[in-house]
Amino acid sequence: MKVLVINCGSSSVKYQLIDTDTDVSLAKGMVARIGMSGSVLTHKPHDRREVKVSAEILDHIVAIEYVVSILMSENHGVIKERSEIEAIGHRVVHGGEKFSDSVLITPDLLVDLRNLIDLAPLHNPHNIRGINACLKTLPGVPMVAVFDTAFHHKMPAHAYIYGLPYVMYKRYGIRRYGFHGTSHQYVSERAAEMLGKPLSELKLITCHLGNGASVAAIDGGVSIDTSMGFTPLEGLMMGTRSGDLDPAIILHVMAREELTLHEANTLLNKHSGLAGISGVSSDMREIIEAAKDNHANAKIALDAYCYRLRKYIAAYVGALGGLDALVYTAGIGENSPDVRECSCERLECLGIEIDKTKNNQAVGKQMDISTDGARVRTLVIPTNEELVIAHDTRRIVEAQ
Ligand code: AMP
């Protein structure tokens, strides 16, 4: 079955056409700057070079139409007809408490998704826009919503409840939900394969370190805790997001700087984290370069990033009551020996020991980077969220 995987942001659509019979990604790409000047479609068929097409792309409907056209185009296409797209899988950020698994998209489901906008005002509206655009462009093709939160659905109450009046949970659904679920799920399954043991017998810590970053504690294939919370702002420090902080700071800064809610939101989500501390960049490559050139604030940002990650890893060993493997994934986790080495420092006491030579070799590829004698295996595993979405989509469509 050929599944079109769609990930919609406010001004972008990322896509991938995956043949789930072979797991080959036939083509992938992105439409950027939707509704702005300079809209551009970048498209890469699996067997030909990347192309860029500039066009006026006013909304998500036009964007999806462009995607379908290029997938069928004579020079850059990978299919001949629309009907070859047999199903569409949509990444939906927030599934709330209701969705513990992926679901077929129906008119009733769209109502449920609209009701969830309150929990994820920055993400879910764009996901819904993508679904509506596909309904117009590819009518009749079955569509599935795959939630970032679903994998964390079995988290126990002691991990998801915040120290607030319980009525806040009952009234507003304020609890930890966790995100990056498809990535944590994918790498935990690959880790079990690498270790040659059933996932049900393993205790794992998975570190998804991309522009957004989260850690998950996975016991027997079940996420029992994760660092992102009610929103994807909590936990690790990220490119532009603060991660954990004393909640009173927000009140203090809002009062002192006379910030509106919107401004405070922008401060925490767009001007904090690595970019905020370093003043250099939100891109880890540039932070590492600057730190090596002795840029004082880039060094603090890098050290703080790794230190916080190390604290989470150590805490999750406690949450799990042991550890079989530590997994690094996503842009930074897959490609940065520096971050892996720094975040594993002092964790020998927990059985985590990495081999420097292997660590330096593990750039963008699957590898065990632990020392031969280490009690805990440390693994680098490239993530593939789109493949999880494609497989889930097929499973749900075939079950109808
Ligand atoms: P993602 O969101 O998974 O695409 O990851 C994006 C992040 O990965 C950015 O912060 C990049 O700086 C980071 N990244 C990509 N390649 C490297 C690398 N070689 N070393 C350090 N960070 C990297």
Short mmCIF file of C-alpha atoms and ligand atoms in Angstrom, two decimals:
data_model
loop_
_atom_site.label_atom_id
_atom_site.label_comp_id
_atom_site.label_asym_id
_atom_site.label_seq_id
_atom_site.Cartn_x
_atom_site.Cartn_y
_atom_site.Cartn_z
CA MET A 1 0.00 0.00 0.00
CA LYS A 2 1.31 3.46 -0.94
CA VAL A 3 0.74 5.89 1.93
CA LEU A 4 1.18 9.65 1.70
CA VAL A 5 2.42 10.93 5.06
CA ILE A 6 1.56 14.57 5.79
CA ASN A 7 2.93 16.81 8.54
CA CYS A 8 1.39 20.29 8.45
CA GLY A 9 2.78 23.32 10.22
CA SER A 10 1.48 26.90 10.19
CA SER A 11 3.24 27.78 6.94
CA SER A 12 4.66 24.44 5.82
CA VAL A 13 3.68 20.98 4.65
CA LYS A 14 6.19 18.14 4.93
CA TYR A 15 5.34 15.01 2.98
CA GLN A 16 6.62 11.57 2.18
CA LEU A 17 5.16 8.88 -0.08
CA ILE A 18 6.01 5.48 1.40
CA ASP A 19 5.45 2.08 -0.15
CA THR A 20 4.55 0.06 2.94
CA ASP A 21 5.04 -3.25 1.08
CA THR A 22 8.77 -2.53 0.80
CA ASP A 23 9.18 0.34 3.31
CA VAL A 24 10.79 2.37 0.52
CA SER A 25 10.26 6.10 0.75
CA LEU A 26 9.42 6.84 -2.90
CA ALA A 27 9.67 10.61 -2.55
CA LYS A 28 9.79 13.23 0.14
CA GLY A 29 9.75 16.97 0.37
CA MET A 30 8.36 20.11 1.85
CA VAL A 31 6.35 23.14 0.88
CA ALA A 32 7.66 26.16 2.78
CA ARG A 33 6.43 29.74 3.26
CA ILE A 34 2.78 28.97 2.51
CA GLY A 35 0.81 32.21 2.31
CA MET A 36 4.00 34.31 2.25
CA SER A 37 6.20 35.69 -0.48
CA GLY A 38 8.82 33.25 -1.74
CA SER A 39 6.81 30.01 -1.32
CA VAL A 40 8.87 27.06 -2.46
CA LEU A 41 8.38 23.33 -2.94
CA THR A 42 11.44 21.13 -2.39
CA HIS A 43 10.97 17.61 -3.73
CA LYS A 44 13.29 14.59 -3.70
CA PRO A 45 12.35 11.40 -5.55
CA HIS A 46 14.23 8.41 -4.09
CA ASP A 47 16.09 7.71 -7.36
CA ARG A 48 16.69 11.21 -8.71
CA ARG A 49 18.12 14.51 -7.58
CA GLU A 50 16.27 17.09 -5.48
CA VAL A 51 14.31 19.82 -7.28
CA LYS A 52 13.04 23.18 -6.03
CA VAL A 53 9.95 24.83 -7.49
CA SER A 54 9.04 28.42 -6.66
CA ALA A 55 5.35 29.24 -6.91
CA GLU A 56 2.63 31.33 -5.38
CA ILE A 57 1.19 29.02 -2.74
CA LEU A 58 -1.53 30.87 -0.91
CA ASP A 59 -2.87 28.16 1.37
CA HIS A 60 -2.59 24.51 2.41
CA ILE A 61 -5.05 23.38 -0.30
CA VAL A 62 -2.84 24.81 -3.03
CA ALA A 63 0.21 23.31 -1.28
CA ILE A 64 -1.26 19.79 -1.25
CA GLU A 65 -2.33 20.20 -4.90
CA TYR A 66 1.30 21.05 -5.77
CA VAL A 67 2.53 18.02 -3.82
CA VAL A 68 0.16 15.66 -5.65
CA SER A 69 1.08 17.22 -9.03
CA ILE A 70 4.82 16.80 -8.52
CA LEU A 71 4.35 13.24 -7.25
CA MET A 72 2.72 12.53 -10.67
CA SER A 73 4.92 14.76 -12.84
CA GLU A 74 6.76 13.28 -15.79
CA ASN A 75 10.28 14.29 -14.76
CA HIS A 76 10.13 14.24 -10.97
CA GLY A 77 7.17 11.98 -10.26
CA VAL A 78 7.03 8.53 -8.69
CA ILE A 79 3.39 7.64 -9.50
CA LYS A 80 1.25 7.94 -12.63
CA GLU A 81 -2.20 8.57 -11.17
CA ARG A 82 -3.77 10.01 -8.04
CA SER A 83 -5.45 6.69 -7.36
CA GLU A 84 -2.04 5.16 -6.57
CA ILE A 85 -2.16 7.10 -3.29
CA GLU A 86 -4.13 4.52 -1.34
CA ALA A 87 -4.17 6.18 2.07
CA ILE A 88 -3.01 9.33 3.83
CA GLY A 89 -1.46 9.43 7.30
CA HIS A 90 -1.55 12.76 9.14
CA ARG A 91 0.72 13.60 12.01
CA VAL A 92 -1.51 15.19 14.66
CA VAL A 93 0.35 16.67 17.61
CA HIS A 94 -2.24 16.38 20.38
CA GLY A 95 -4.64 13.51 20.96
CA GLY A 96 -5.50 14.51 24.52
CA GLU A 97 -6.67 11.76 26.89
CA LYS A 98 -9.09 10.39 24.36
CA PHE A 99 -6.74 8.88 21.78
CA SER A 100 -4.48 6.03 22.79
CA ASP A 101 -4.01 4.87 19.20
CA SER A 102 -4.19 6.14 15.65
CA VAL A 103 -7.72 6.52 14.22
CA LEU A 104 -9.53 6.73 10.92
CA ILE A 105 -10.51 10.31 10.09
CA THR A 106 -14.29 10.76 9.88
CA PRO A 107 -16.52 13.84 10.23
CA ASP A 108 -17.01 12.90 13.92
CA LEU A 109 -13.28 12.67 14.44
CA LEU A 110 -12.82 16.15 12.99
CA VAL A 111 -15.21 17.42 15.68
CA ASP A 112 -13.06 15.68 18.34
CA LEU A 113 -9.91 17.23 16.89
CA ARG A 114 -11.47 20.68 16.94
CA ASN A 115 -12.36 20.15 20.59
CA LEU A 116 -8.69 19.44 21.29
CA ILE A 117 -7.49 22.77 19.86
CA ASP A 118 -7.70 24.27 23.33
CA LEU A 119 -4.95 21.87 24.48
CA ALA A 120 -2.66 22.50 21.50
CA PRO A 121 -3.50 25.89 20.00
CA LEU A 122 -0.06 26.16 18.37
CA HIS A 123 -0.19 22.81 16.57
CA ASN A 124 -3.57 21.12 16.11
CA PRO A 125 -5.19 23.89 13.99
CA HIS A 126 -2.51 23.41 11.31
CA ASN A 127 -2.93 19.63 11.41
CA ILE A 128 -6.69 20.09 10.87
CA ARG A 129 -5.96 22.48 7.99
CA GLY A 130 -3.87 19.75 6.35
CA ILE A 131 -6.66 17.20 6.78
CA ASN A 132 -9.21 19.56 5.21
CA ALA A 133 -6.84 20.32 2.32
CA CYS A 134 -6.47 16.58 1.60
CA LEU A 135 -10.25 16.10 1.80
CA LYS A 136 -10.55 18.64 -1.03
CA THR A 137 -7.57 17.52 -3.11
CA LEU A 138 -7.77 13.75 -2.69
CA PRO A 139 -11.46 13.07 -1.92
CA GLY A 140 -12.35 9.50 -1.07
CA VAL A 141 -8.82 8.46 -0.03
CA PRO A 142 -8.95 7.02 3.50
CA MET A 143 -7.11 9.15 6.03
CA VAL A 144 -5.71 8.32 9.45
CA ALA A 145 -4.67 10.61 12.32
CA VAL A 146 -1.49 9.50 14.10
CA PHE A 147 -0.98 11.30 17.40
CA ASP A 148 2.32 12.43 18.93
CA THR A 149 0.82 11.85 22.35
CA ALA A 150 -0.64 8.33 21.89
CA PHE A 151 2.51 6.36 22.75
CA HIS A 152 2.59 8.01 26.19
CA HIS A 153 -1.06 7.24 26.89
CA LYS A 154 -0.36 4.53 29.47
CA MET A 155 1.79 6.75 31.67
CA PRO A 156 0.74 6.23 35.30
CA ALA A 157 -1.06 9.00 37.20
CA HIS A 158 1.93 9.62 39.49
CA ALA A 159 3.95 10.56 36.38
CA TYR A 160 1.33 12.64 34.61
CA ILE A 161 -0.19 14.63 37.46
CA TYR A 162 1.18 18.09 38.32
CA GLY A 163 1.34 19.49 41.84
CA LEU A 164 -1.67 21.74 41.24
CA PRO A 165 -5.21 21.55 42.65
CA TYR A 166 -6.70 18.35 41.24
CA VAL A 167 -9.62 20.36 39.91
CA MET A 168 -7.26 21.89 37.30
CA TYR A 169 -6.80 18.42 35.86
CA LYS A 170 -10.51 17.63 35.94
CA ARG A 171 -11.62 21.00 34.61
CA TYR A 172 -8.95 21.78 32.02
CA GLY A 173 -7.15 18.50 31.37
CA ILE A 174 -3.93 19.91 32.83
CA ARG A 175 -1.58 16.92 33.05
CA ARG A 176 1.53 15.58 31.33
CA TYR A 177 0.74 14.21 27.87
CA GLY A 178 4.19 13.84 26.29
CA PHE A 179 5.10 14.22 22.62
CA HIS A 180 7.42 12.74 19.94
CA GLY A 181 5.59 9.45 20.59
CA THR A 182 6.14 8.01 17.10
CA SER A 183 9.88 8.61 17.39
CA HIS A 184 10.22 7.13 20.90
CA GLN A 185 8.19 4.12 19.74
CA TYR A 186 10.24 3.63 16.56
CA VAL A 187 13.66 3.75 18.21
CA SER A 188 12.56 1.56 21.13
CA GLU A 189 11.47 -1.15 18.66
CA ARG A 190 14.76 -0.84 16.73
CA ALA A 191 16.70 -0.99 20.02
CA ALA A 192 15.03 -4.31 20.89
CA GLU A 193 16.05 -5.65 17.46
CA MET A 194 19.64 -4.49 17.96
CA LEU A 195 19.78 -6.07 21.42
CA GLY A 196 18.13 -9.29 20.17
CA LYS A 197 15.60 -9.26 23.03
CA PRO A 198 11.83 -8.77 23.18
CA LEU A 199 10.84 -5.17 23.86
CA SER A 200 8.57 -6.45 26.63
CA GLU A 201 11.68 -7.44 28.64
CA LEU A 202 13.65 -4.20 28.23
CA LYS A 203 14.10 -1.03 30.23
CA LEU A 204 15.05 1.80 27.86
CA ILE A 205 15.70 5.53 27.96
CA THR A 206 15.21 7.18 24.56
CA CYS A 207 16.54 10.69 23.91
CA HIS A 208 14.94 12.44 20.93
CA LEU A 209 17.23 15.45 20.44
CA GLY A 210 16.13 17.56 17.48
CA ASN A 211 14.93 21.15 17.30
CA GLY A 212 12.39 19.97 19.83
CA ALA A 213 13.79 17.51 22.36
CA SER A 214 12.38 14.99 24.80
CA VAL A 215 13.46 11.97 26.84
CA ALA A 216 11.24 8.96 27.56
CA ALA A 217 11.50 6.14 30.10
CA ILE A 218 10.17 3.00 28.44
CA ASP A 219 9.49 -0.12 30.48
CA GLY A 220 8.57 -3.23 28.51
CA GLY A 221 7.52 -1.13 25.52
CA VAL A 222 5.35 1.23 27.62
CA SER A 223 6.26 4.87 28.11
CA ILE A 224 6.12 5.36 31.89
CA ASP A 225 7.43 8.93 31.92
CA THR A 226 8.59 11.58 29.50
CA SER A 227 10.08 15.05 29.78
CA MET A 228 7.60 17.01 27.64
CA GLY A 229 4.44 17.75 29.52
CA PHE A 230 1.15 19.56 29.02
CA THR A 231 2.80 21.17 25.98
CA PRO A 232 6.08 20.52 24.13
CA LEU A 233 7.71 23.32 26.15
CA GLU A 234 8.59 21.33 29.27
CA GLY A 235 11.69 19.26 29.96
CA LEU A 236 15.00 19.53 28.17
CA MET A 237 16.35 22.82 26.97
CA MET A 238 15.75 23.07 23.20
CA GLY A 239 16.81 25.19 20.23
CA THR A 240 14.50 28.10 21.11
CA ARG A 241 12.35 26.65 23.94
CA SER A 242 13.23 27.08 27.60
CA GLY A 243 12.34 23.62 28.89
CA ASP A 244 11.88 23.29 32.68
CA LEU A 245 11.88 26.43 34.78
CA ASP A 246 10.51 27.71 38.03
CA PRO A 247 6.93 28.68 37.11
CA ALA A 248 7.19 31.80 39.26
CA ILE A 249 9.77 33.19 36.82
CA ILE A 250 7.07 33.59 34.20
CA LEU A 251 4.87 35.60 36.54
CA HIS A 252 7.85 37.70 37.60
CA VAL A 253 9.05 38.47 34.07
CA MET A 254 5.53 39.16 32.80
CA ALA A 255 5.05 41.69 35.59
CA ARG A 256 8.47 43.33 35.24
CA GLU A 257 8.44 43.56 31.45
CA GLU A 258 4.68 44.13 31.22
CA LEU A 259 4.32 41.27 28.76
CA THR A 260 1.05 40.09 27.26
CA LEU A 261 0.24 36.37 27.24
CA HIS A 262 1.22 36.25 23.58
CA GLU A 263 4.57 37.94 24.26
CA ALA A 264 5.33 35.63 27.17
CA ASN A 265 4.51 32.66 24.97
CA THR A 266 6.88 33.94 22.27
CA LEU A 267 9.63 34.54 24.84
CA LEU A 268 9.41 30.96 26.15
CA ASN A 269 8.94 29.20 22.80
CA LYS A 270 10.98 31.28 20.35
CA HIS A 271 13.65 33.27 22.18
CA SER A 272 14.82 30.92 24.91
CA GLY A 273 16.84 27.69 25.11
CA LEU A 274 20.14 27.44 23.20
CA ALA A 275 19.39 30.58 21.17
CA GLY A 276 18.41 32.60 24.24
CA ILE A 277 21.43 31.70 26.36
CA SER A 278 24.08 31.74 23.64
CA GLY A 279 22.85 34.69 21.58
CA VAL A 280 24.50 32.78 18.73
CA SER A 281 22.00 30.38 17.21
CA SER A 282 19.38 27.73 17.90
CA ASP A 283 21.36 25.31 15.71
CA MET A 284 23.47 22.91 17.75
CA ARG A 285 26.20 22.79 15.07
CA GLU A 286 26.75 26.53 15.40
CA ILE A 287 26.65 26.37 19.20
CA ILE A 288 29.33 23.65 19.22
CA GLU A 289 31.51 25.60 16.76
CA ALA A 290 31.19 28.78 18.83
CA ALA A 291 31.89 26.88 22.08
CA LYS A 292 35.06 25.45 20.53
CA ASP A 293 36.06 29.03 19.65
CA ASN A 294 35.63 29.87 23.36
CA HIS A 295 32.43 31.90 22.97
CA ALA A 296 31.52 32.12 26.67
CA ASN A 297 27.73 32.00 26.34
CA ALA A 298 27.76 29.28 23.68
CA LYS A 299 29.80 27.21 26.13
CA ILE A 300 27.31 27.82 28.95
CA ALA A 301 24.42 26.91 26.60
CA LEU A 302 26.09 23.67 25.50
CA ASP A 303 27.06 22.68 29.04
CA ALA A 304 23.59 23.48 30.39
CA TYR A 305 21.96 21.48 27.57
CA CYS A 306 24.07 18.40 28.28
CA TYR A 307 23.85 18.75 32.06
CA ARG A 308 20.06 18.86 31.99
CA LEU A 309 19.95 15.85 29.69
CA ARG A 310 22.27 13.94 32.04
CA LYS A 311 20.00 14.74 35.00
CA TYR A 312 16.97 13.40 33.13
CA ILE A 313 18.80 10.21 32.16
CA ALA A 314 19.85 9.59 35.75
CA ALA A 315 16.35 10.37 37.05
CA TYR A 316 14.77 7.95 34.60
CA VAL A 317 17.07 5.13 35.68
CA GLY A 318 15.39 5.65 39.05
CA ALA A 319 11.92 5.76 37.48
CA LEU A 320 12.61 2.48 35.64
CA GLY A 321 14.45 0.76 38.48
CA GLY A 322 17.29 -0.20 36.13
CA LEU A 323 18.39 0.26 32.55
CA ASP A 324 19.26 -2.00 29.62
CA ALA A 325 19.93 0.63 26.97
CA LEU A 326 20.19 4.36 26.43
CA VAL A 327 19.20 5.49 22.93
CA TYR A 328 20.13 8.71 21.12
CA THR A 329 18.11 9.86 18.10
CA ALA A 330 17.03 12.86 15.92
CA GLY A 331 19.27 15.59 14.44
CA ILE A 332 21.49 16.16 17.49
CA GLY A 333 21.25 12.65 18.97
CA GLU A 334 22.17 10.98 15.67
CA ASN A 335 24.90 13.39 14.62
CA SER A 336 26.64 14.91 17.61
CA PRO A 337 29.36 12.87 19.35
CA ASP A 338 30.05 15.96 21.50
CA VAL A 339 26.55 16.07 22.99
CA ARG A 340 26.49 12.30 23.54
CA GLU A 341 29.86 12.32 25.27
CA CYS A 342 29.07 15.33 27.44
CA SER A 343 25.63 14.05 28.48
CA CYS A 344 27.04 10.62 29.44
CA GLU A 345 29.81 12.07 31.61
CA ARG A 346 29.68 10.83 35.24
CA LEU A 347 27.05 8.22 34.39
CA GLU A 348 29.56 5.35 34.67
CA CYS A 349 28.11 4.82 38.16
CA LEU A 350 24.88 3.76 36.44
CA GLY A 351 26.64 1.38 34.02
CA ILE A 352 26.66 3.83 31.09
CA GLU A 353 30.09 3.91 29.43
CA ILE A 354 30.68 5.01 25.88
CA ASP A 355 33.63 4.16 23.66
CA LYS A 356 35.06 7.43 22.28
CA THR A 357 36.18 5.94 18.97
CA LYS A 358 32.81 4.30 18.31
CA ASN A 359 31.02 7.46 19.44
CA ASN A 360 32.98 9.54 16.91
CA GLN A 361 32.15 7.07 14.14
CA ALA A 362 28.41 7.10 14.86
CA VAL A 363 27.25 10.01 12.72
CA GLY A 364 23.84 9.52 11.10
CA LYS A 365 23.95 5.75 11.36
CA GLN A 366 22.76 2.97 13.64
CA MET A 367 25.50 1.88 16.04
CA ASP A 368 26.21 0.51 19.52
CA ILE A 369 28.68 3.03 20.98
CA SER A 370 29.16 1.45 24.43
CA THR A 371 32.43 0.04 25.66
CA ASP A 372 32.59 -3.74 25.37
CA GLY A 373 32.27 -4.20 29.14
CA ALA A 374 29.52 -1.64 29.80
CA ARG A 375 26.52 -2.90 31.82
CA VAL A 376 24.18 -0.65 29.81
CA ARG A 377 24.24 -0.49 26.00
CA THR A 378 24.31 3.01 24.53
CA LEU A 379 22.83 3.07 21.04
CA VAL A 380 22.57 5.60 18.24
CA ILE A 381 19.46 4.94 16.13
CA PRO A 382 18.25 7.21 13.30
CA THR A 383 14.56 7.86 13.83
CA ASN A 384 11.85 7.41 11.20
CA GLU A 385 8.59 8.95 12.36
CA GLU A 386 7.12 8.89 8.85
CA LEU A 387 7.51 5.13 8.64
CA VAL A 388 5.61 4.67 11.92
CA ILE A 389 2.85 6.94 10.58
CA ALA A 390 2.72 5.00 7.28
CA HIS A 391 2.54 1.61 9.05
CA ASP A 392 -0.13 2.81 11.48
CA THR A 393 -2.14 4.25 8.60
CA ARG A 394 -2.05 0.96 6.74
CA ARG A 395 -2.98 -1.01 9.88
CA ILE A 396 -6.00 1.19 10.61
CA VAL A 397 -7.18 1.30 6.98
CA GLU A 398 -6.87 -2.47 6.56
CA ALA A 399 -8.83 -3.05 9.79
CA GLN A 400 -11.92 -1.23 8.39
P1 AMP B 1 15.78 17.65 13.76
O1 AMP B 1 14.71 18.50 14.39
O2 AMP B 1 15.72 16.22 14.17
O3 AMP B 1 15.88 17.83 12.27
O4 AMP B 1 17.18 18.18 14.35
C1 AMP B 1 17.63 19.49 14.13
C2 AMP B 1 18.83 19.76 15.03
O5 AMP B 1 19.87 18.81 14.73
C3 AMP B 1 19.45 21.13 14.84
O6 AMP B 1 19.67 21.73 16.12
C4 AMP B 1 20.79 20.85 14.22
O7 AMP B 1 21.75 21.75 14.62
C5 AMP B 1 21.10 19.48 14.79
N1 AMP B 1 22.15 18.81 14.03
C6 AMP B 1 22.11 18.31 12.79
N2 AMP B 1 23.32 17.82 12.43
C7 AMP B 1 24.15 18.01 13.50
C8 AMP B 1 25.52 17.73 13.78
N3 AMP B 1 26.31 17.16 12.87
N4 AMP B 1 26.02 18.07 14.99
C9 AMP B 1 25.24 18.68 15.91
N5 AMP B 1 23.94 18.96 15.72
C10 AMP B 1 23.40 18.64 14.53
#
